[in-house]
Amino acid sequence: MMEYTPPDLDLQGLVIIPPAIDPLSPKNMALSADDARYITNQFGIDAERPFLVQVSRFDPWKDPLGVIDAYRLVKEEIPDIQLVLIGSMAHDDPEGWDYWYKTVNYAAGDRDIFLFSNLTNVGSIEVNAFQSVADVVIQKSIREGFGLVVTEALWKARPIVAGRVGGIPMQVEGGGGILVDSVPETAAACVKLLEDPGFARQMGRRGKEHVREHYLTPRLLRDDLKLFAKLLGV
Ligand code: UDP
């Protein structure tokens, strides 16, 4: 992002190239609604009731405890709501376990909160399925890099509620989601989307178009080629 370039340096030939996702990878390939539902049902989610999902490492910057707080506020308005938190336990992230247990304790045995990880067989296809059928995808980060997980959810035409940090605003500016700065805002945005499916669908469609235009691998390849051509002076 331009904001990260030192303003007092004259960087000749500076090129800004955002990341992209591969739409043909298991994480992002198109799943039929039936297949995606089949997968989420296997994990015990009640298909008759709506669910929110956040897919993120268990890390304070991803704020899983804030997501649970927001879910509890949503539940006051929509008692049927379920929450799915998915996080991979990276080998290079020892703090992940502490935060996982902290999150499990915070969920306090609520049977409508589901915590999954790669260690409970939630890998790329399963993440894809949960992102594909969630009623709302949350990314309540309080600090973020680019936030690839937001790209992934937008690509699946899901409405997003996400923290106004890092690379998230530039991804959501196409109209694919609602930016938030607090737990009450997160909850209010989720309720709005859950209560107005037409609005949620429209938002999902806009998000997908924005990703198609800006954050898929063909665009990344074009940018890389342009950069190489520039470097080679051709
Ligand atoms: N991810 C995953 N399983 C999980 C949690 C995360 O596959 O249980 C993936 C997610 O789909 C995304 C990446 O990990 O592709 C996270 O990238 P992001 O830029 O959102 O955040 P980071 O972890 O790099 O801060």
Coordinates of C-alpha atoms and ligand atoms in Angstrom, one line a residue:
M1 CA 0.0 0.0 0.0
M2 CA 1.2 3.5 -0.8
E3 CA 0.8 4.4 2.9
Y4 CA 3.7 2.1 3.7
T5 CA 6.2 3.8 1.5
P6 CA 8.5 6.3 3.3
P7 CA 7.4 9.7 2.1
D8 CA 10.9 11.2 2.2
L9 CA 12.4 8.7 -0.2
D10 CA 12.2 9.1 -3.9
L11 CA 11.8 5.5 -4.9
Q12 CA 12.4 5.3 -8.7
G13 CA 10.3 2.7 -10.4
L14 CA 8.1 2.0 -7.4
V15 CA 5.3 -0.3 -8.3
I16 CA 2.5 -1.3 -5.8
I17 CA 1.3 -4.8 -6.3
P18 CA -1.4 -6.2 -4.0
P19 CA -1.7 -9.9 -3.3
A20 CA -4.2 -12.2 -5.0
I21 CA -5.9 -15.5 -4.5
D22 CA -6.0 -18.5 -6.9
P23 CA -9.6 -19.1 -7.8
L24 CA -8.8 -22.7 -8.8
S25 CA -7.2 -23.8 -5.5
P26 CA -9.1 -26.0 -3.1
K27 CA -9.6 -23.1 -0.8
N28 CA -11.3 -21.0 -3.5
M29 CA -12.7 -23.2 -6.2
A30 CA -16.5 -23.1 -6.7
L31 CA -18.3 -25.6 -4.6
S32 CA -22.0 -26.4 -5.2
A33 CA -24.3 -25.2 -2.4
D34 CA -25.2 -28.9 -1.8
D35 CA -21.6 -30.0 -1.4
A36 CA -20.7 -27.0 0.8
R37 CA -23.8 -27.7 3.0
Y38 CA -23.0 -31.4 3.2
I39 CA -19.5 -30.5 4.5
T40 CA -20.7 -28.0 7.1
N41 CA -23.5 -30.4 8.3
Q42 CA -20.8 -33.0 9.0
F43 CA -19.4 -30.7 11.6
G44 CA -22.7 -30.4 13.4
I45 CA -23.8 -27.0 12.2
D46 CA -27.6 -26.8 12.1
A47 CA -28.4 -26.1 8.5
E48 CA -31.8 -24.7 9.3
R49 CA -30.3 -21.9 11.4
P50 CA -28.0 -19.0 10.3
F51 CA -24.4 -18.9 11.2
L52 CA -21.5 -16.4 11.4
V53 CA -18.0 -17.5 10.7
Q54 CA -14.5 -16.1 11.3
V55 CA -11.5 -18.0 9.9
S56 CA -8.3 -16.8 11.5
R57 CA -5.3 -17.8 13.5
F58 CA -6.1 -17.7 17.3
D59 CA -4.3 -14.4 17.9
P60 CA -5.2 -11.2 19.9
W61 CA -5.0 -9.1 16.6
K62 CA -7.7 -11.3 15.1
D63 CA -9.8 -10.7 18.2
P64 CA -11.7 -14.0 18.6
L65 CA -13.0 -12.9 22.0
G66 CA -14.4 -9.8 20.5
V67 CA -16.2 -12.0 17.9
I68 CA -17.8 -14.0 20.7
D69 CA -18.9 -10.8 22.4
A70 CA -20.4 -9.6 19.1
Y71 CA -22.1 -13.0 18.6
R72 CA -23.7 -12.7 22.1
L73 CA -25.1 -9.3 21.2
V74 CA -26.5 -10.7 17.9
K75 CA -28.0 -13.6 19.9
E76 CA -30.1 -11.2 22.0
E77 CA -31.8 -10.1 18.7
I78 CA -31.6 -13.4 16.8
P79 CA -31.7 -16.3 19.2
D80 CA -31.1 -18.9 16.5
I81 CA -27.7 -17.6 15.5
Q82 CA -24.7 -19.9 15.6
L83 CA -21.0 -19.0 15.5
V84 CA -18.1 -20.9 13.9
L85 CA -14.5 -20.0 14.7
I86 CA -11.9 -21.7 12.5
G87 CA -8.2 -21.3 13.1
S88 CA -5.2 -23.3 12.0
M89 CA -2.6 -24.1 14.6
A90 CA 0.6 -23.0 12.9
H91 CA 3.8 -24.9 14.0
D92 CA 5.6 -21.5 14.1
D93 CA 3.0 -19.9 16.3
P94 CA 3.3 -21.3 19.9
E95 CA 1.1 -18.5 21.3
G96 CA -1.7 -20.0 19.2
W97 CA -2.4 -22.7 21.8
D98 CA -2.7 -20.2 24.7
Y99 CA -5.2 -18.2 22.7
W100 CA -7.1 -21.3 21.6
Y101 CA -7.6 -22.3 25.2
K102 CA -8.5 -18.7 26.1
T103 CA -11.1 -18.7 23.4
V104 CA -12.5 -22.1 24.4
N105 CA -12.9 -20.9 28.0
Y106 CA -14.5 -17.6 26.8
A107 CA -17.1 -19.6 24.8
A108 CA -18.1 -21.2 28.2
G109 CA -19.6 -24.3 26.8
D110 CA -22.2 -22.5 24.6
R111 CA -23.5 -25.2 22.3
D112 CA -24.0 -22.8 19.4
I113 CA -20.3 -21.8 19.3
F114 CA -18.2 -24.2 17.3
L115 CA -14.4 -24.1 17.4
F116 CA -12.5 -25.9 14.7
S117 CA -8.9 -26.1 13.5
N118 CA -6.7 -28.1 11.1
L119 CA -6.3 -30.5 14.0
T120 CA -10.0 -31.3 13.8
N121 CA -9.8 -31.9 10.1
V122 CA -10.8 -28.5 8.9
G123 CA -8.5 -27.9 6.0
S124 CA -8.8 -25.9 2.8
I125 CA -11.9 -27.6 1.4
E126 CA -13.7 -27.3 4.7
V127 CA -12.7 -23.6 5.1
N128 CA -14.0 -23.1 1.5
A129 CA -17.3 -24.7 2.5
F130 CA -17.8 -22.7 5.7
Q131 CA -16.9 -19.5 3.8
S132 CA -19.3 -20.4 1.0
V133 CA -22.4 -20.9 3.0
A134 CA -22.0 -18.6 6.0
D135 CA -24.8 -16.1 6.4
V136 CA -22.2 -13.4 7.3
V137 CA -18.4 -13.7 7.4
I138 CA -16.7 -11.7 10.1
Q139 CA -13.1 -10.6 10.2
K140 CA -12.9 -8.5 13.3
S141 CA -9.2 -7.8 13.2
I142 CA -7.8 -5.0 15.3
R143 CA -4.5 -5.1 13.3
E144 CA -4.1 -6.8 9.9
G145 CA -1.7 -7.2 7.0
F146 CA -3.6 -7.6 3.8
G147 CA -6.2 -10.0 5.1
L148 CA -6.3 -12.7 2.5
V149 CA -9.2 -14.3 4.3
V150 CA -11.3 -11.3 3.5
T151 CA -10.5 -11.8 -0.2
E152 CA -11.5 -15.4 0.0
A153 CA -14.9 -14.7 1.6
L154 CA -15.6 -11.8 -0.9
W155 CA -14.8 -14.2 -3.7
K156 CA -17.5 -16.5 -2.4
A157 CA -20.0 -13.6 -2.6
R158 CA -20.6 -13.6 1.1
P159 CA -21.3 -10.3 2.9
I160 CA -18.4 -9.3 5.2
V161 CA -18.3 -7.5 8.5
A162 CA -14.7 -6.5 9.1
G163 CA -12.3 -4.3 11.1
R164 CA -11.2 -1.0 9.5
V165 CA -7.5 -2.0 9.5
G166 CA -4.6 -2.9 7.2
G167 CA -5.6 -4.1 3.7
I168 CA -9.3 -4.7 4.6
P169 CA -10.8 -1.2 3.7
M170 CA -9.3 -1.4 0.2
Q171 CA -10.9 -4.8 -0.3
V172 CA -14.2 -3.8 1.0
E173 CA -14.4 -0.4 -0.9
G174 CA -16.1 -2.2 -3.8
G175 CA -19.2 -2.5 -1.5
G176 CA -18.7 -6.1 -0.4
G177 CA -18.9 -5.5 3.3
I178 CA -19.4 -3.3 6.3
L179 CA -16.3 -1.8 8.1
V180 CA -16.5 -1.7 11.9
D181 CA -14.4 -0.4 14.7
S182 CA -16.0 -2.0 17.8
V183 CA -18.0 -5.0 19.2
P184 CA -21.4 -3.2 19.1
E185 CA -20.8 -2.1 15.5
T186 CA -19.9 -5.6 14.5
A187 CA -23.1 -7.0 16.1
A188 CA -25.2 -4.2 14.6
A189 CA -23.8 -4.9 11.1
C190 CA -24.4 -8.6 11.4
V191 CA -28.0 -8.1 12.6
K192 CA -28.6 -5.7 9.6
L193 CA -27.3 -8.3 7.1
L194 CA -29.2 -11.2 8.8
E195 CA -32.4 -9.3 8.8
D196 CA -32.2 -8.1 5.2
P197 CA -31.1 -11.1 2.9
G198 CA -31.7 -9.0 -0.2
F199 CA -29.2 -6.4 1.0
A200 CA -26.8 -9.1 2.0
R201 CA -27.0 -10.8 -1.4
Q202 CA -26.4 -7.5 -3.2
M203 CA -23.3 -6.8 -1.0
G204 CA -22.0 -10.3 -1.7
R205 CA -22.3 -9.8 -5.5
R206 CA -20.5 -6.5 -5.3
G207 CA -17.7 -8.0 -3.3
K208 CA -17.2 -10.8 -5.7
E209 CA -17.0 -8.4 -8.7
H210 CA -14.4 -6.3 -6.8
V211 CA -12.3 -9.4 -6.2
R212 CA -12.6 -10.5 -9.8
E213 CA -11.3 -7.2 -10.9
H214 CA -8.5 -6.6 -8.4
Y215 CA -7.4 -9.6 -6.4
L216 CA -7.2 -12.8 -8.6
T217 CA -4.0 -14.4 -9.8
P218 CA -4.4 -13.3 -13.5
R219 CA -4.1 -9.6 -12.4
L220 CA -1.1 -10.5 -10.2
L221 CA 0.6 -12.1 -13.1
R222 CA -0.1 -9.1 -15.4
D223 CA 1.3 -6.8 -12.7
D224 CA 4.4 -9.0 -12.3
L225 CA 5.0 -9.1 -16.0
K226 CA 4.7 -5.3 -16.2
L227 CA 7.2 -4.9 -13.4
F228 CA 9.7 -7.3 -15.0
A229 CA 9.3 -5.4 -18.4
K230 CA 9.9 -2.2 -16.6
L231 CA 13.0 -3.5 -14.8
L232 CA 14.4 -5.0 -18.1
G233 CA 13.6 -1.8 -19.9
V234 CA 11.5 -3.5 -22.6
Ligands
UDP1 N1 -6.5 -20.2 7.2 C1 -6.8 -21.5 7.1 N2 -7.3 -22.2 8.1 C2 -7.5 -21.7 9.3 C3 -7.2 -20.3 9.5 C4 -6.7 -19.6 8.4 O1 -6.6 -22.1 6.0 O2 -8.0 -22.4 10.2 C5 -5.9 -19.4 6.1 C6 -6.9 -18.4 5.5 O3 -7.9 -19.1 4.7 C7 -6.0 -17.5 4.8 C8 -4.7 -17.5 5.7 O4 -4.8 -18.7 6.5 O5 -5.7 -18.0 3.5 C9 -4.6 -16.3 6.6 O6 -4.2 -15.2 5.9 P1 -4.5 -13.7 6.3 O7 -3.8 -12.8 5.3 O8 -6.0 -13.5 6.4 O9 -4.0 -13.5 7.8 P2 -2.5 -13.9 8.5 O10 -2.7 -15.2 9.2 O11 -1.5 -14.0 7.4 O12 -2.3 -12.7 9.5

